[in-house]
Coordinates of C-alpha atoms and ligand atoms in Angstrom, one line a residue:
M1 CA 81.3 99.5 116.1
D2 CA 79.6 96.4 114.7
I3 CA 82.1 94.7 112.3
V4 CA 81.6 91.8 110.0
F5 CA 84.2 89.6 108.3
A6 CA 83.4 88.4 104.8
S7 CA 86.0 86.7 102.7
R8 CA 85.1 84.4 99.9
H9 CA 88.6 82.8 99.6
D10 CA 89.7 82.4 103.2
K11 CA 89.7 78.8 104.4
H12 CA 89.8 79.8 108.1
P13 CA 87.6 82.8 108.5
E14 CA 86.9 82.1 112.2
E15 CA 90.7 82.6 112.9
W16 CA 90.4 86.1 111.5
V17 CA 87.2 86.8 113.4
R18 CA 88.8 85.6 116.7
A19 CA 92.0 87.7 116.1
L20 CA 90.0 90.8 115.2
Q21 CA 87.7 90.4 118.2
Q22 CA 90.7 90.0 120.5
A23 CA 92.3 93.2 119.1
L24 CA 89.0 95.1 119.3
P25 CA 87.5 94.2 122.7
D26 CA 85.3 97.3 122.7
H27 CA 83.7 96.4 119.4
S28 CA 81.7 93.5 118.1
V29 CA 83.1 91.3 115.4
R30 CA 81.2 88.5 113.7
L31 CA 81.5 86.2 110.7
W32 CA 79.1 87.3 107.9
M33 CA 77.5 84.6 105.8
E34 CA 75.6 85.0 102.6
G35 CA 71.9 84.2 103.0
A36 CA 72.1 83.9 106.8
A37 CA 69.6 85.9 108.8
S38 CA 71.6 89.0 109.5
A39 CA 71.1 91.9 111.9
G40 CA 71.9 94.3 109.1
T41 CA 73.6 96.5 111.6
A42 CA 77.3 96.3 110.5
Q43 CA 79.1 99.6 110.1
A44 CA 82.4 98.1 109.0
A45 CA 83.3 95.0 107.0
V46 CA 86.7 93.4 106.7
V47 CA 86.7 91.7 103.3
W48 CA 88.4 89.9 100.5
A49 CA 86.3 89.3 97.3
P50 CA 83.0 89.7 99.2
P51 CA 79.8 88.7 97.5
Q52 CA 77.5 91.5 96.3
A53 CA 74.9 90.3 98.7
L54 CA 76.9 91.9 101.5
F55 CA 75.9 95.4 100.4
E56 CA 72.2 94.3 100.2
Q57 CA 72.1 92.7 103.6
E58 CA 74.2 95.3 105.4
P59 CA 72.8 98.7 104.4
H60 CA 74.5 100.6 107.2
L61 CA 78.1 99.8 106.1
R62 CA 80.4 102.9 106.2
Y63 CA 83.8 101.3 106.0
L64 CA 85.1 98.4 103.9
F65 CA 88.6 97.2 104.9
N66 CA 90.2 95.2 102.1
L67 CA 92.5 92.3 103.2
G68 CA 94.8 93.1 100.3
A69 CA 96.6 96.1 98.8
G70 CA 94.8 96.0 95.4
V71 CA 91.2 97.1 95.3
D72 CA 90.7 96.7 91.5
A73 CA 88.3 93.8 91.9
L74 CA 86.4 95.4 94.8
L75 CA 85.8 98.5 92.8
Q76 CA 84.2 96.5 90.0
L77 CA 81.7 94.8 92.4
P78 CA 78.1 95.5 91.3
G79 CA 76.1 97.3 94.0
L80 CA 79.2 98.8 95.7
P81 CA 77.7 101.8 97.5
A82 CA 79.2 105.1 96.3
E83 CA 79.4 106.6 99.8
L84 CA 81.3 103.7 101.3
S85 CA 84.9 104.4 102.4
I86 CA 87.2 101.7 101.0
V87 CA 90.4 101.2 102.9
R88 CA 93.3 99.2 101.4
L89 CA 95.8 97.2 103.3
E90 CA 99.1 99.1 103.6
D91 CA 101.9 96.6 103.5
G92 CA 100.5 94.2 106.1
G93 CA 103.7 92.1 105.8
M94 CA 103.5 92.0 102.0
A95 CA 106.3 94.5 101.1
D96 CA 109.1 92.5 102.6
Q97 CA 107.9 89.3 100.9
M98 CA 107.6 91.1 97.6
A99 CA 111.1 92.6 97.9
E100 CA 112.4 89.0 98.5
Y101 CA 110.5 87.7 95.5
A102 CA 112.0 90.4 93.2
L103 CA 115.5 89.9 94.7
Y104 CA 115.3 86.2 94.2
H105 CA 114.6 86.6 90.5
L106 CA 117.2 89.3 90.0
L107 CA 119.9 87.2 91.6
R108 CA 118.9 84.1 89.7
E109 CA 119.3 86.0 86.5
A110 CA 122.3 88.2 87.3
R111 CA 124.3 85.6 89.1
G112 CA 123.4 82.9 86.7
F113 CA 122.0 80.6 89.4
G114 CA 119.4 79.2 86.9
Q115 CA 122.2 78.3 84.5
Y116 CA 124.3 76.8 87.3
A117 CA 121.4 74.6 88.2
D118 CA 121.2 73.4 84.6
Q119 CA 124.9 72.8 84.6
Q120 CA 124.7 70.7 87.8
R121 CA 122.3 68.4 86.1
Q122 CA 124.9 67.8 83.4
A123 CA 127.8 67.6 86.0
R124 CA 129.3 70.5 84.1
W125 CA 131.9 72.7 85.9
H126 CA 131.9 76.0 84.1
R127 CA 132.5 79.4 85.6
M128 CA 130.7 82.4 84.1
S129 CA 132.1 85.9 84.2
P130 CA 131.5 87.8 87.4
M131 CA 128.4 90.0 87.4
L132 CA 128.5 93.7 87.7
R133 CA 125.7 95.5 89.5
E134 CA 125.8 98.4 87.1
D135 CA 124.8 96.0 84.3
W136 CA 121.5 95.3 86.1
P137 CA 119.7 98.5 86.7
V138 CA 116.4 97.9 88.4
G139 CA 113.3 99.9 87.6
I140 CA 110.2 99.6 89.8
L141 CA 106.7 100.6 88.4
G142 CA 104.9 101.9 91.5
S143 CA 106.4 103.7 94.5
G144 CA 103.8 103.3 97.3
R145 CA 104.5 101.2 100.4
I146 CA 105.4 98.1 98.4
G147 CA 107.4 99.8 95.6
S148 CA 109.5 101.9 98.0
R149 CA 110.3 98.9 100.1
V150 CA 111.4 97.0 97.0
A151 CA 113.5 100.0 96.0
Q152 CA 115.1 100.3 99.4
V153 CA 116.2 96.6 99.4
F154 CA 117.9 96.9 96.0
A155 CA 119.4 100.2 96.8
A156 CA 120.9 98.7 100.0
L157 CA 122.7 96.2 97.8
D158 CA 124.0 99.1 95.6
Y159 CA 122.0 98.2 92.4
P160 CA 121.1 101.3 90.3
V161 CA 117.4 101.8 91.3
A162 CA 114.7 103.9 89.7
V163 CA 111.0 104.1 90.5
W164 CA 108.2 105.4 88.3
S165 CA 104.9 106.5 89.6
R166 CA 102.0 108.9 88.7
Q167 CA 102.9 111.5 91.3
G168 CA 106.7 111.1 91.4
L169 CA 107.0 111.2 95.2
P170 CA 110.7 110.9 96.4
V171 CA 112.0 107.4 97.4
A172 CA 115.3 107.2 99.3
G173 CA 118.1 105.7 97.2
A174 CA 116.1 105.7 93.9
E175 CA 116.0 108.0 90.9
V176 CA 112.4 109.1 90.5
F177 CA 110.5 109.3 87.2
S178 CA 106.8 110.3 86.9
G179 CA 103.9 110.5 84.6
P180 CA 103.6 109.4 81.0
E181 CA 106.3 111.9 80.0
G182 CA 108.8 110.2 82.4
L183 CA 108.1 106.7 81.3
P184 CA 110.4 106.5 78.2
A185 CA 113.5 107.7 80.1
F186 CA 112.7 105.3 83.0
L187 CA 112.4 102.3 80.7
A188 CA 115.5 103.3 78.7
R189 CA 117.7 102.9 81.9
T190 CA 116.0 99.8 83.2
R191 CA 117.0 96.2 82.6
V192 CA 115.0 94.5 85.4
L193 CA 111.5 95.8 85.3
I194 CA 109.4 95.1 88.4
N195 CA 105.7 95.9 88.4
V196 CA 103.9 96.6 91.7
L197 CA 101.4 99.2 90.3
P198 CA 97.7 99.2 91.3
L199 CA 95.5 98.1 88.4
T200 CA 93.5 101.0 87.1
P201 CA 92.3 102.1 83.6
A202 CA 95.6 104.1 83.4
T203 CA 97.9 101.2 84.1
Q204 CA 96.0 98.3 82.5
G205 CA 98.1 96.8 79.7
I206 CA 101.2 98.9 80.6
L207 CA 103.4 95.8 80.2
C208 CA 103.1 95.7 76.4
Q209 CA 105.3 95.6 73.3
D210 CA 106.1 99.4 73.4
T211 CA 107.3 99.1 77.0
F212 CA 109.4 96.0 76.3
E213 CA 110.9 97.7 73.2
A214 CA 111.9 100.7 75.3
L215 CA 113.9 98.7 78.0
K216 CA 117.6 98.0 77.9
P217 CA 118.5 94.9 75.8
D218 CA 118.3 91.5 77.4
A219 CA 115.7 92.7 80.0
F220 CA 113.8 90.7 82.5
L221 CA 110.3 91.3 83.7
V222 CA 108.9 90.6 87.2
N223 CA 105.1 91.1 87.5
M224 CA 103.9 90.9 91.1
A225 CA 100.8 93.1 90.6
R226 CA 97.9 92.0 88.4
G227 CA 97.6 89.9 85.3
A228 CA 95.7 92.6 83.4
H229 CA 98.8 94.8 83.5
L230 CA 100.4 92.5 81.0
I231 CA 99.5 92.0 77.3
E232 CA 100.2 88.2 77.3
S233 CA 100.7 87.9 73.6
D234 CA 103.3 90.8 73.6
L235 CA 105.2 89.0 76.3
L236 CA 105.4 85.8 74.4
A237 CA 106.5 87.7 71.2
A238 CA 109.2 89.6 73.2
L239 CA 110.6 86.3 74.6
E240 CA 110.4 84.7 71.1
S241 CA 112.3 87.6 69.5
G242 CA 114.9 87.7 72.3
R243 CA 113.8 91.3 73.3
L244 CA 113.2 90.0 76.8
R245 CA 115.4 87.2 78.4
G246 CA 112.7 86.0 80.7
A247 CA 109.9 86.8 83.0
A248 CA 108.7 85.9 86.5
L249 CA 104.9 86.1 86.8
D250 CA 102.9 85.9 90.0
A251 CA 99.5 87.3 88.9
F252 CA 97.3 86.4 85.9
I253 CA 94.2 87.5 84.2
H254 CA 92.5 84.2 85.0
E255 CA 93.4 82.7 88.4
P256 CA 94.1 79.8 88.8
L257 CA 96.1 80.0 85.6
P258 CA 94.4 77.3 83.3
A259 CA 96.5 74.1 82.9
S260 CA 96.5 74.7 79.1
H261 CA 98.0 78.1 79.3
P262 CA 101.3 78.5 77.4
F263 CA 103.0 80.3 80.4
W264 CA 103.2 77.0 82.4
A265 CA 105.5 75.2 80.0
H266 CA 107.5 78.2 78.7
P267 CA 111.2 77.7 79.4
R268 CA 111.8 81.4 80.1
I269 CA 108.7 82.1 82.2
Q270 CA 108.6 81.3 85.9
V271 CA 105.1 81.0 87.2
T272 CA 104.0 81.3 90.9
P273 CA 100.4 81.1 92.1
H274 CA 99.9 84.7 93.4
V275 CA 102.1 84.3 96.4
A276 CA 104.7 87.0 96.0
G277 CA 103.1 89.0 98.9
M278 CA 100.6 87.4 101.2
S279 CA 98.8 89.4 103.9
L280 CA 99.9 88.1 107.3
L281 CA 97.2 87.7 109.9
G282 CA 99.0 89.3 112.8
Q283 CA 100.2 92.5 111.0
T284 CA 96.9 92.8 109.1
V285 CA 94.7 92.5 112.1
R286 CA 96.9 95.0 114.0
Q287 CA 96.7 97.5 111.2
I288 CA 92.9 97.2 110.6
A289 CA 92.2 97.2 114.4
G290 CA 94.4 100.4 114.8
K291 CA 92.4 102.1 112.1
I292 CA 89.0 101.1 113.5
Q293 CA 90.1 102.4 116.9
A294 CA 91.3 105.7 115.3
L295 CA 87.9 106.1 113.5
A296 CA 86.1 105.4 116.8
R297 CA 88.1 108.3 118.3
G298 CA 87.0 110.5 115.3
E299 CA 90.5 110.6 113.8
A300 CA 91.4 110.4 110.1
I301 CA 93.1 107.2 108.8
S302 CA 95.5 106.5 105.9
G303 CA 94.9 104.1 103.1
V304 CA 91.5 105.3 102.1
V305 CA 91.0 104.7 98.4
D306 CA 90.6 107.6 96.1
R307 CA 87.6 106.5 94.0
A308 CA 88.6 108.9 91.1
Q309 CA 92.1 107.4 90.9
Q310 CA 90.8 103.9 91.6
Y311 CA 93.5 103.0 94.2
Ligands
GLV1 C1 97.1 90.9 96.5 O1 97.1 90.7 95.4 C2 96.8 92.2 97.1 O2 96.2 93.0 96.4 O3 97.1 92.4 98.3

């Protein structure tokens, strides 16, 4: 297969091209560049935020391998051919990192590590009451590769864990809720709400006032998915009213988050620059190469995006 690599954000695209070529010796892998004279013969592209020109200059593309799990931005690209198969990254080393990210924030809140850090600055020796896991039920929005790994990590530490998803597929160690009808009961038992949903018209704005109101008191939000899941003004109001105790946010509507944005300086919001789960080169290349080899053998592959569901 003739394969091109086209990522607008990657600083070292040649490393990806080299690793993909090494993993796929029977195929040809090259760096695609906008405007460069191109053979127009590529059948597959490995991409992150590719320019629209890719589809104009490569009319024979059949497969688009996304270097991330979320395909929301890709699906909005003008000129995206309807017959193209889009393949999302399944885990690719992200799920473990995201479980760690969520665990860090839960422990910081539940064990009072943030408060102890403040106390240290005041040389204050003050022991808070021990934490009980049953007081910190964790609820995960999304139960795919990432959500189920996050659930597994919390369940292994004996936190009460629930997941909510569209389909309600079983997840070991977690109580499962599904569909709009299952959301109120899921939220009512949740104190730490962790979002790893794909961004679709059905999930956009799901982190809103109604959702915050339905959670257990003194709840904490971790958003590791997309900025557009969150209604920003509702979060600020929920923190102001004390409905939420705090939030850890890794994804934003506008990235980089503008310097003037109120989230940066908010004492109860912790901002990170979209790093909760980063696709790791080795695992990502192995996965994509495995799928290209399977396709070349005429086999079906997993992770193909359902255009109707938009993930
Ligand atoms: C990152 O945000 C991804 O979608 O993988």
